Tab-separated table of C-alpha atoms in Angstrom:
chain	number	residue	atom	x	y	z
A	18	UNK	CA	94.276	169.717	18.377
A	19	UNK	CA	93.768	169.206	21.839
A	20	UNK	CA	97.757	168.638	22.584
A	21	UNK	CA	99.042	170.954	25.656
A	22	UNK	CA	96.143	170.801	27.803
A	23	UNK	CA	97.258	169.371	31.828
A	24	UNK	CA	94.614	166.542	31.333
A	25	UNK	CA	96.689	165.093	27.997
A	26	UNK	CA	100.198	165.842	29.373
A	27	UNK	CA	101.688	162.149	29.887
A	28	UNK	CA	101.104	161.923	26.195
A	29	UNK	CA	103.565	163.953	24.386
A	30	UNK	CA	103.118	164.658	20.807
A	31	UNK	CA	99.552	163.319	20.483
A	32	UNK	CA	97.600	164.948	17.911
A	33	UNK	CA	93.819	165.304	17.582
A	34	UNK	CA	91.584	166.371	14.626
A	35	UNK	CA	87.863	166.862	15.855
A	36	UNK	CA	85.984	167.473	12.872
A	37	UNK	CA	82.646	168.907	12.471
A	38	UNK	CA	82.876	170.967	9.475
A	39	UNK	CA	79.746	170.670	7.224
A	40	UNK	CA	76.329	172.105	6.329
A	41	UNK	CA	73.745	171.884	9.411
A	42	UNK	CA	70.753	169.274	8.876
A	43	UNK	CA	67.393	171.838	8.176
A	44	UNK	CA	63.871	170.725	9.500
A	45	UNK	CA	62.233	168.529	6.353
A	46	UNK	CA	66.059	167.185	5.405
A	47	UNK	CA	67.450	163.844	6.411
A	48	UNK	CA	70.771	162.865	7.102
A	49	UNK	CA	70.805	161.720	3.592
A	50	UNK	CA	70.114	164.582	1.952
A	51	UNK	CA	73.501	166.195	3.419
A	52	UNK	CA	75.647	163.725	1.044
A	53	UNK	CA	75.944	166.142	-1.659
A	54	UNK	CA	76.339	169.163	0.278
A	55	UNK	CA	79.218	167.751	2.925
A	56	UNK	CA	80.764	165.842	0.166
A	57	UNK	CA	83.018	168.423	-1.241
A	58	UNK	CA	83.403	169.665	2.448
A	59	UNK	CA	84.918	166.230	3.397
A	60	UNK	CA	87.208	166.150	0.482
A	61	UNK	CA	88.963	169.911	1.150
A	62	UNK	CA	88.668	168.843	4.978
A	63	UNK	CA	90.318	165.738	4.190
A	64	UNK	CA	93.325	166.765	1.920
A	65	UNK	CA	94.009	169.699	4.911
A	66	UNK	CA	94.651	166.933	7.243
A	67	UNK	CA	97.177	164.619	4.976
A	68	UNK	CA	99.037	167.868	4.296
A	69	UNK	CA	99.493	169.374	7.780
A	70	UNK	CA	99.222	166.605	9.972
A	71	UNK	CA	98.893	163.363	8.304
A	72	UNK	CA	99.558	160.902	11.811
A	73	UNK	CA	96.778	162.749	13.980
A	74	UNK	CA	94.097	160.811	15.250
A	75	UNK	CA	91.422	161.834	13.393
A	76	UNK	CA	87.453	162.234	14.849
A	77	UNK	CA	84.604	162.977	12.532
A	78	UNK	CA	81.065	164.047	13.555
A	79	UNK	CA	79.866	165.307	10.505
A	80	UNK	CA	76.891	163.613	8.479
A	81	UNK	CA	75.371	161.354	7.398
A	82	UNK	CA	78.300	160.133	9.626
A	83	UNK	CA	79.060	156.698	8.011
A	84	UNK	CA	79.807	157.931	4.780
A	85	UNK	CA	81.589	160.878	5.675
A	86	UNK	CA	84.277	158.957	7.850
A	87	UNK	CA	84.475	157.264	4.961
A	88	UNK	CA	84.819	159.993	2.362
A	89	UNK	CA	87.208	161.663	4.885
A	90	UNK	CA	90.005	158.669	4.740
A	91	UNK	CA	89.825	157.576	1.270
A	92	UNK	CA	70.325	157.325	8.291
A	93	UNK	CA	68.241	156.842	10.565
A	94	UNK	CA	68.914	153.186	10.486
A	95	UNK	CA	70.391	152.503	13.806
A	96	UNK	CA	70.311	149.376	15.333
A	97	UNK	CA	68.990	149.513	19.183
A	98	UNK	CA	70.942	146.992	21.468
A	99	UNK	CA	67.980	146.902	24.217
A	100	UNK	CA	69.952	143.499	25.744
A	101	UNK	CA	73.096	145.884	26.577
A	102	UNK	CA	71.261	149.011	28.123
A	103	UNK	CA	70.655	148.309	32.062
A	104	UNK	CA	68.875	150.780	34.481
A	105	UNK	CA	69.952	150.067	38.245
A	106	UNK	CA	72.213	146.798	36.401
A	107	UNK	CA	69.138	144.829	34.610
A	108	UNK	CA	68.597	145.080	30.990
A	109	UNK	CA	65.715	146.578	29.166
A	110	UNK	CA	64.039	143.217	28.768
A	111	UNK	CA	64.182	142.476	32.377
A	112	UNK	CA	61.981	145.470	33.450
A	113	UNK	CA	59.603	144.726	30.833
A	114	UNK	CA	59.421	141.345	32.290
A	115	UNK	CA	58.807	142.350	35.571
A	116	UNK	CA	56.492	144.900	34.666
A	117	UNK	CA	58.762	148.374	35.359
A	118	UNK	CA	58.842	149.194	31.956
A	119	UNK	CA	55.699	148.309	29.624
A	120	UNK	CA	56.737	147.151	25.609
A	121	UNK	CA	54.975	149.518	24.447
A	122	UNK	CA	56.649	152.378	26.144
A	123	UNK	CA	60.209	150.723	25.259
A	124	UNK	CA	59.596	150.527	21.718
A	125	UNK	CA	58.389	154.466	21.916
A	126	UNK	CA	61.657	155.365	24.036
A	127	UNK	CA	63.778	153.288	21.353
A	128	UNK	CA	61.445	154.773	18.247
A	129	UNK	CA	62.063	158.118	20.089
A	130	UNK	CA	66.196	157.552	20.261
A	131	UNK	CA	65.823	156.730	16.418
A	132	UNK	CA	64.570	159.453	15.365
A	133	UNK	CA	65.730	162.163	18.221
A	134	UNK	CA	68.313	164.120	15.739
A	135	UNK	CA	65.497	164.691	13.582
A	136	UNK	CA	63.192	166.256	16.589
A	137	UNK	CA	65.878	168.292	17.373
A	138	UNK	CA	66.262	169.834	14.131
A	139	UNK	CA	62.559	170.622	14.304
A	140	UNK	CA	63.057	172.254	17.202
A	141	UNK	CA	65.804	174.438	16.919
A	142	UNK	CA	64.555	175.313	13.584
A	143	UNK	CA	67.869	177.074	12.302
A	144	UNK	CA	70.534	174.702	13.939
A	145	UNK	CA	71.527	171.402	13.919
A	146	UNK	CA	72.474	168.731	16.601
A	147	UNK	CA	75.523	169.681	18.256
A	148	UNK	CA	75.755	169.039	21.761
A	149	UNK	CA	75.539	165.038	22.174
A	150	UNK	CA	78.418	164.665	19.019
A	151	UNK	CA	80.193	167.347	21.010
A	152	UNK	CA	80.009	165.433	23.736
A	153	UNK	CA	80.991	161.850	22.369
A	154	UNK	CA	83.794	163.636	20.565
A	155	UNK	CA	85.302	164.819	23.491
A	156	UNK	CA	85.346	161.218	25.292
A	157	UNK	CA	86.554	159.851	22.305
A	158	UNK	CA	90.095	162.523	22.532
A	159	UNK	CA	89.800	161.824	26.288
A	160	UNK	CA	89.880	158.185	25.286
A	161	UNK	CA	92.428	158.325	22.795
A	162	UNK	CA	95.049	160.745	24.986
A	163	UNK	CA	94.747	159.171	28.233
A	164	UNK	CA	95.131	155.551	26.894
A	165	UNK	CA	91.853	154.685	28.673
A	166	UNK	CA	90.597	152.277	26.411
A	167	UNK	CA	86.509	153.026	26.676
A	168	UNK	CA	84.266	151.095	24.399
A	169	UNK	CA	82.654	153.849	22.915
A	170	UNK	CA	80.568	153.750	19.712
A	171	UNK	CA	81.726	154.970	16.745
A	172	UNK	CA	81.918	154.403	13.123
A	173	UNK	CA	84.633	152.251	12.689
A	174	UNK	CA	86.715	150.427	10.098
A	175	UNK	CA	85.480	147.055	9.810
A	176	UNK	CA	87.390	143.759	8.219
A	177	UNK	CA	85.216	141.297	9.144
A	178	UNK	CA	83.743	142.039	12.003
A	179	UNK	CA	79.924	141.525	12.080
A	180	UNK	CA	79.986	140.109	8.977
A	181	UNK	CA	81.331	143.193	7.363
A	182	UNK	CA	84.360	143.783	5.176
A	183	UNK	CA	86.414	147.010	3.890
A	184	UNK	CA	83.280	149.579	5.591
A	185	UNK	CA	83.129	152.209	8.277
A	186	UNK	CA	79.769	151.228	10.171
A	187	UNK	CA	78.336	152.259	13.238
A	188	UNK	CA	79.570	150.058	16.215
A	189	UNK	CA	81.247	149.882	19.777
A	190	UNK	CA	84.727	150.580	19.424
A	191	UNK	CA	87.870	150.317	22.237
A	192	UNK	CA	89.414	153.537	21.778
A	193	UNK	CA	93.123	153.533	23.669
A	194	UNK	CA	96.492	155.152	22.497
A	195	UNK	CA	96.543	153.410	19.358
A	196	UNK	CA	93.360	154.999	18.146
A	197	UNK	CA	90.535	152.430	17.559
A	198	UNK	CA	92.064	149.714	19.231
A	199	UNK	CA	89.187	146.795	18.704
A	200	UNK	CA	86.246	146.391	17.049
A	201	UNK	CA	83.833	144.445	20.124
A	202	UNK	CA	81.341	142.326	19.066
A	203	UNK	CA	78.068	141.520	20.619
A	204	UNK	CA	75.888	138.408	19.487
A	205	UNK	CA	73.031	139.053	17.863
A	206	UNK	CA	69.290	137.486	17.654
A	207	UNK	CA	68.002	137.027	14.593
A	208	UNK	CA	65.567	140.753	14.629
A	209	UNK	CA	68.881	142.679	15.680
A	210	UNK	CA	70.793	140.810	12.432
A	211	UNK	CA	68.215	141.659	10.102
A	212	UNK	CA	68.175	145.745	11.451
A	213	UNK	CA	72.374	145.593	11.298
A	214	UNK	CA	72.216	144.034	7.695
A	215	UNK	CA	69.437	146.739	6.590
A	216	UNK	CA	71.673	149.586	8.226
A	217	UNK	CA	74.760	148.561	6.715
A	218	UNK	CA	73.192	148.000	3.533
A	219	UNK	CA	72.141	152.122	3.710
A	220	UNK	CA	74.943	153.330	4.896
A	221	UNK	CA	76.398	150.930	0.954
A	222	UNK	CA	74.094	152.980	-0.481
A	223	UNK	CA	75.442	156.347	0.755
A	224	UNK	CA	78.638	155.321	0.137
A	225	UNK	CA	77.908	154.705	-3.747
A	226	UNK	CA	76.424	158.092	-3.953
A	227	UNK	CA	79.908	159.751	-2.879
A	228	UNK	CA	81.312	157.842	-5.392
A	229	UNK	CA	78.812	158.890	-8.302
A	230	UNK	CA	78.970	162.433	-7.276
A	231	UNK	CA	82.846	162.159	-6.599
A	232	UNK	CA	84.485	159.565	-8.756
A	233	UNK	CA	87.988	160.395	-7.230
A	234	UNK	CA	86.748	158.606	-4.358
A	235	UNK	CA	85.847	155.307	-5.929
């Protein structure tokens, strides 16, 4: 918990759980692979937290992270929002259009982003990841304590946003005093639809593998 420290005074009381316990992703394994392995880790994690402090607000960074969060309160499929990332205030598109930024060299940067937790674990060889999900973790509490109500992304609960019903799925997220505040929604075209629907359909699929290998969570 991150309760006592001068940044987080004006909210008394406010618990955090950060989260990161869990097996480190090995060069050769994929996020998937983890499932079986941070499962049971989730699960012990999990009952810890409804026994000692059941109303803290609770942040998870441990993978595959979709279907951990959702393990937790009982891949590389990503969906890159090139319309909504500016450099100097225009969007990726723009600079491609007026030749800053060549196609090809935007699909390798967003190919690149994809598949970046994987070239890490190649190159740290006996580690995993750690200091981006540190990071976002850390703006999330920030978020969360200070009532400043970022839109940060996250895997989030959503009811019907984006199409999607009773699943915790990758997507920006106003984070404020009550916890994840808003789910905000972007339009999509038609390409970024079809990569949402594929990546929500994986992250299904990781979700029915919990509940094969732990039927207490179905």
């Amino acid at each position: 918990s991150l309760k006592g420290a001068n940044d987080y005074a004006d909210i008394a009381g406010a618990d955090v759980c950060i989260v990161t316990a869990g097996f480190p992703r090995k060069p050769g394994m994929s996020r998937d692979d983890l499932v079986s392995k941070n499962l049971g880790v989730m699960k012990s994690v999990g009952e810890g937290i409804k026994a000692n402090c059941p109303n803290a607000f609770v942040i998870c960074i441990t993978n595959p992270l979709d279907a951990m969060v959702w393990a937790l309160q009982h891949g590389d499929s990503m969906v890159p929002m090139v319309r909504h990332s500016t450099v100097g205030g225009l969007p990726l598109p723009q600079l491609v259009k007026q030749g800053w930024l060549t196609q090809e060299k935007l699909d390798a940067i967003v190919d690149r982003t994809r598949k970046g937790g994987g070239e890490i674990v190649a190159l740290l060889k006996t580690g995993s990841a750690f200091y981006a999900p540190a990071e976002s973790a850390i703006a999330m509490a920030k978020s969360y304590l200070n009532d400043q109500k970022r839109v940060l992304p996250a895997a989030s609960w959503c009811d019907g946003e984006y199409g999607v019903n009773g699943m915790y799925v990758g997507v920006p997220t106003l984070i404020g005093a009550g916890g994840t505040e808003k789910v905000v929604e972007f339009d999509f075209t038609d390409a970024e639809q079809a990569m949402f629907t594929a990546s929500v359909a994986e992250v299904q699929k990781l979700i029915d593998d919990c509940k094969g290998l732990e039927p207490s969570l179905a």
